[in-house]
Coordinates of C-alpha atoms in Angstrom, one line a residue:
M407 CA 32.3 119.4 83.6
S408 CA 33.2 120.4 87.1
K409 CA 36.2 118.9 88.7
P410 CA 35.6 116.2 91.4
V411 CA 36.0 117.4 95.0
L412 CA 38.9 115.5 96.5
S413 CA 38.6 114.8 100.2
M414 CA 41.6 115.5 102.4
R415 CA 42.9 112.8 104.7
P416 CA 43.7 113.8 108.3
V417 CA 47.4 114.0 109.1
L418 CA 46.5 113.0 112.7
S419 CA 43.6 110.7 113.5
V420 CA 42.9 109.7 117.1
R421 CA 40.2 107.1 117.8
N422 CA 38.9 106.0 121.2
V423 CA 42.2 106.7 122.9
T424 CA 42.5 106.0 126.6
R425 CA 45.4 106.6 128.9
T426 CA 45.7 105.3 132.4
Y427 CA 48.6 105.8 134.8
D428 CA 49.4 103.9 138.0
S429 CA 49.3 106.2 141.1
A430 CA 49.6 105.8 144.8
A431 CA 45.9 106.1 145.0
G432 CA 45.3 103.5 142.3
P433 CA 44.8 103.7 138.5
L434 CA 44.3 107.2 137.2
T435 CA 42.7 107.6 133.8
V436 CA 43.3 111.0 132.2
L437 CA 42.0 110.2 128.6
K438 CA 38.7 108.4 128.2
G439 CA 37.9 107.5 124.7
V440 CA 39.3 110.6 122.9
D441 CA 38.5 111.1 119.2
L442 CA 40.3 113.8 117.1
D443 CA 41.3 114.6 113.5
V444 CA 43.7 117.3 112.5
M445 CA 43.8 118.2 108.8
P446 CA 46.6 119.6 106.7
G447 CA 47.1 123.3 107.2
E448 CA 44.8 123.3 110.3
V449 CA 45.6 124.9 113.6
V450 CA 43.7 123.1 116.4
G451 CA 43.8 124.3 120.0
L452 CA 43.8 122.1 123.0
I453 CA 42.7 123.7 126.3
G454 CA 42.1 122.4 129.8
P455 CA 43.5 122.8 133.4
S456 CA 46.8 121.3 134.5
G457 CA 46.5 117.6 134.9
S458 CA 43.6 117.3 132.5
G459 CA 45.6 115.2 130.0
K460 CA 46.7 117.7 127.4
S461 CA 50.3 116.6 127.5
S462 CA 49.3 112.9 127.6
L463 CA 47.3 113.4 124.4
L464 CA 50.2 115.2 122.7
H465 CA 52.7 112.5 123.8
A466 CA 50.5 109.8 122.4
A467 CA 50.0 111.7 119.2
G468 CA 53.7 112.3 118.9
L469 CA 54.6 108.7 119.6
L470 CA 56.4 109.5 122.8
E471 CA 54.1 107.3 124.8
R472 CA 51.8 104.5 123.9
P473 CA 48.1 104.9 124.8
T474 CA 46.5 102.3 127.1
S475 CA 44.0 101.6 124.3
G476 CA 42.7 103.1 121.1
E477 CA 44.1 103.9 117.7
I478 CA 46.4 106.6 116.4
R479 CA 47.1 107.1 112.7
I480 CA 49.7 109.4 111.2
D481 CA 48.9 110.1 107.5
G482 CA 46.6 107.2 107.5
Q483 CA 49.1 104.7 108.9
D484 CA 48.1 102.9 112.1
V485 CA 51.2 103.3 114.3
G486 CA 50.0 101.3 117.3
G487 CA 51.7 98.0 116.3
L488 CA 55.0 99.5 115.2
D489 CA 58.2 98.8 117.1
E490 CA 60.2 101.6 118.7
R491 CA 62.6 101.9 115.8
A492 CA 59.8 102.5 113.3
R493 CA 58.1 104.9 115.7
T494 CA 61.3 106.8 116.1
H495 CA 61.6 107.1 112.3
I496 CA 58.1 108.6 112.0
R497 CA 58.9 111.0 114.8
L498 CA 62.1 112.2 113.0
A499 CA 60.5 112.3 109.5
S500 CA 56.9 113.5 110.1
I501 CA 56.5 115.2 113.5
G502 CA 57.8 118.4 114.9
F503 CA 57.7 119.4 118.6
V504 CA 57.6 122.8 120.3
Y505 CA 57.7 123.0 124.1
Q506 CA 57.2 125.8 126.6
F507 CA 60.9 126.2 127.1
H508 CA 63.0 126.4 123.9
H509 CA 65.8 124.0 124.9
L510 CA 68.2 125.7 122.4
L511 CA 71.9 124.7 122.6
A512 CA 73.7 127.7 124.0
E513 CA 76.9 127.2 122.1
F514 CA 75.2 127.0 118.7
D515 CA 73.9 130.1 116.8
A516 CA 70.3 130.2 115.6
R517 CA 71.0 128.7 112.2
D518 CA 72.9 125.7 113.6
N519 CA 70.3 125.1 116.3
V520 CA 67.7 124.8 113.5
A521 CA 70.0 122.8 111.2
L522 CA 70.7 120.2 114.0
P523 CA 67.7 117.9 113.3
L524 CA 68.5 118.0 109.6
R525 CA 72.1 117.0 110.3
I526 CA 70.8 114.2 112.5
A527 CA 68.6 113.0 109.6
G528 CA 71.7 112.8 107.4
V529 CA 71.4 116.1 105.5
G530 CA 74.8 117.7 104.6
Q531 CA 75.9 120.8 106.5
A532 CA 75.5 123.3 103.6
Q533 CA 72.0 122.1 102.7
A534 CA 70.9 122.0 106.4
R535 CA 72.1 125.5 107.0
E536 CA 70.3 126.7 103.8
R537 CA 67.1 125.2 104.9
A538 CA 67.5 126.6 108.4
S539 CA 68.1 130.0 107.0
E540 CA 64.9 129.8 104.9
V541 CA 62.7 128.8 107.9
L542 CA 64.3 131.4 110.2
T543 CA 63.8 134.1 107.6
A544 CA 60.1 133.1 107.2
L545 CA 59.7 133.6 110.9
G546 CA 61.2 137.0 110.8
L547 CA 64.7 136.1 112.0
G548 CA 66.7 136.6 108.9
E549 CA 68.9 139.1 110.7
R550 CA 69.6 136.7 113.6
L551 CA 71.0 133.7 111.8
T552 CA 74.4 133.9 113.5
H553 CA 73.2 135.1 116.9
Q554 CA 73.5 132.7 119.8
P555 CA 70.5 132.2 122.2
A556 CA 72.0 134.5 124.8
Q557 CA 72.0 137.3 122.2
M558 CA 68.3 137.0 121.5
S559 CA 65.1 137.9 123.3
G560 CA 62.8 135.2 124.8
G561 CA 60.4 135.6 121.9
E562 CA 63.2 135.3 119.3
Q563 CA 64.5 132.2 121.1
Q564 CA 61.1 130.6 120.9
R565 CA 60.7 131.4 117.2
V566 CA 64.1 129.6 116.7
A567 CA 62.5 126.6 118.5
V568 CA 59.5 126.8 116.2
A569 CA 61.9 126.9 113.2
R570 CA 63.8 123.9 114.5
A571 CA 60.5 122.0 114.8
L572 CA 59.6 122.8 111.2
A573 CA 63.1 122.4 109.6
N574 CA 62.4 118.8 108.5
R575 CA 59.2 119.8 106.8
P576 CA 57.1 117.6 109.2
R577 CA 53.5 116.7 108.4
L578 CA 52.4 117.2 112.0
L579 CA 53.4 120.0 114.5
L580 CA 52.7 119.4 118.2
A581 CA 53.2 122.3 120.6
D582 CA 52.8 122.1 124.4
E583 CA 52.3 125.7 125.8
P584 CA 54.6 127.2 123.2
T585 CA 54.0 130.7 124.5
G586 CA 53.5 129.9 128.1
N587 CA 56.8 131.4 129.2
L588 CA 56.4 134.7 127.4
D589 CA 54.6 138.0 128.1
P590 CA 51.3 138.6 126.3
A591 CA 52.7 140.8 123.6
T592 CA 55.6 138.5 122.8
S593 CA 53.2 135.5 123.0
Q594 CA 51.1 137.0 120.2
T595 CA 54.1 137.8 118.1
V596 CA 55.4 134.2 118.3
F597 CA 51.9 132.7 117.7
E598 CA 51.3 134.9 114.7
A599 CA 54.6 133.7 113.2
L600 CA 53.8 130.1 113.9
H601 CA 50.2 130.4 112.6
S602 CA 51.4 132.1 109.4
L603 CA 54.0 129.4 108.7
V604 CA 51.5 126.6 109.4
K605 CA 49.1 128.0 106.8
K606 CA 51.9 128.5 104.2
T607 CA 53.4 125.0 104.6
G608 CA 50.2 123.0 105.1
V609 CA 51.5 121.3 108.2
A610 CA 48.8 120.1 110.7
A611 CA 49.2 121.7 114.1
L612 CA 47.8 120.7 117.5
I613 CA 48.6 123.3 120.1
A614 CA 48.0 123.0 123.9
T615 CA 47.6 126.3 125.5
H616 CA 46.2 128.2 128.6
N617 CA 46.1 131.4 126.6
M618 CA 42.4 131.8 125.7
E619 CA 43.0 134.8 123.5
L620 CA 45.4 132.9 121.3
A621 CA 43.0 129.9 121.3
G622 CA 40.4 132.1 119.8
H623 CA 42.5 132.6 116.7
M624 CA 42.8 128.8 116.0
D625 CA 40.6 127.0 113.5
R626 CA 39.0 124.8 116.1
V627 CA 39.4 124.5 119.8
F628 CA 38.8 121.4 122.0
A629 CA 38.7 121.3 125.8
L630 CA 39.7 118.3 127.8
K631 CA 37.4 117.8 130.7
D632 CA 37.1 114.7 132.9
G633 CA 39.1 112.7 130.3
H634 CA 36.7 113.6 127.4
L635 CA 37.3 116.0 124.5
E636 CA 34.7 118.6 123.8
E637 CA 34.8 121.0 120.9
R638 CA 34.3 124.7 121.9
P639 CA 33.0 127.4 119.6
A640 CA 35.5 129.9 118.2
E641 CA 35.4 133.2 120.1
S642 CA 37.5 135.3 117.8
H643 CA 38.7 135.2 114.2
A644 CA 41.6 133.8 112.4
Y645 CA 44.6 135.9 111.5

């Protein structure tokens, strides 16, 4: 008898989400009924011009902002009605963030920068450093553990930022232009490292980018246009 096929539940589920801001010219709506699911181990690209709402969608998905309306679920849990303390707990336990600029602490070496979120979560120093070393090594930085940011290249610093985002073994990784501050060759190196680790760990990744070449290597790509999300055909192949 064949085994039953088990359906996977989305790590991130967005349903009919809207986001409206107050502006000098009146209400400005950047998200208009957005729907999106991101599955475990999936790399989803988010493209669109500046001001199209990419960051607004990431902030809503990452529980940094509340949408004007609609529903967001993390691992099946509706987070809309949670208070800020509960939302903060989910952010710390289940969500990792990577930004265009690495925001590493200059006085800490690579290992301690990555260990920091673990220490904040209550993990002991030895265990936190061991986990940090594992993630950094997986990203090709095993020889850079005790180097401070100033002793590393821009691409290496950004890979440290990726490691920091993944240190807590989050279920969801959100990245806002993670290679936007790097040259094309370095961008590809950082993205390949991120892509490989996402596939190995099964984290669900939503990545906003202007880099169409990198977007072509993602599992699915969505464009934000006039507040609506439209899926675009893949134009390349996965790594």
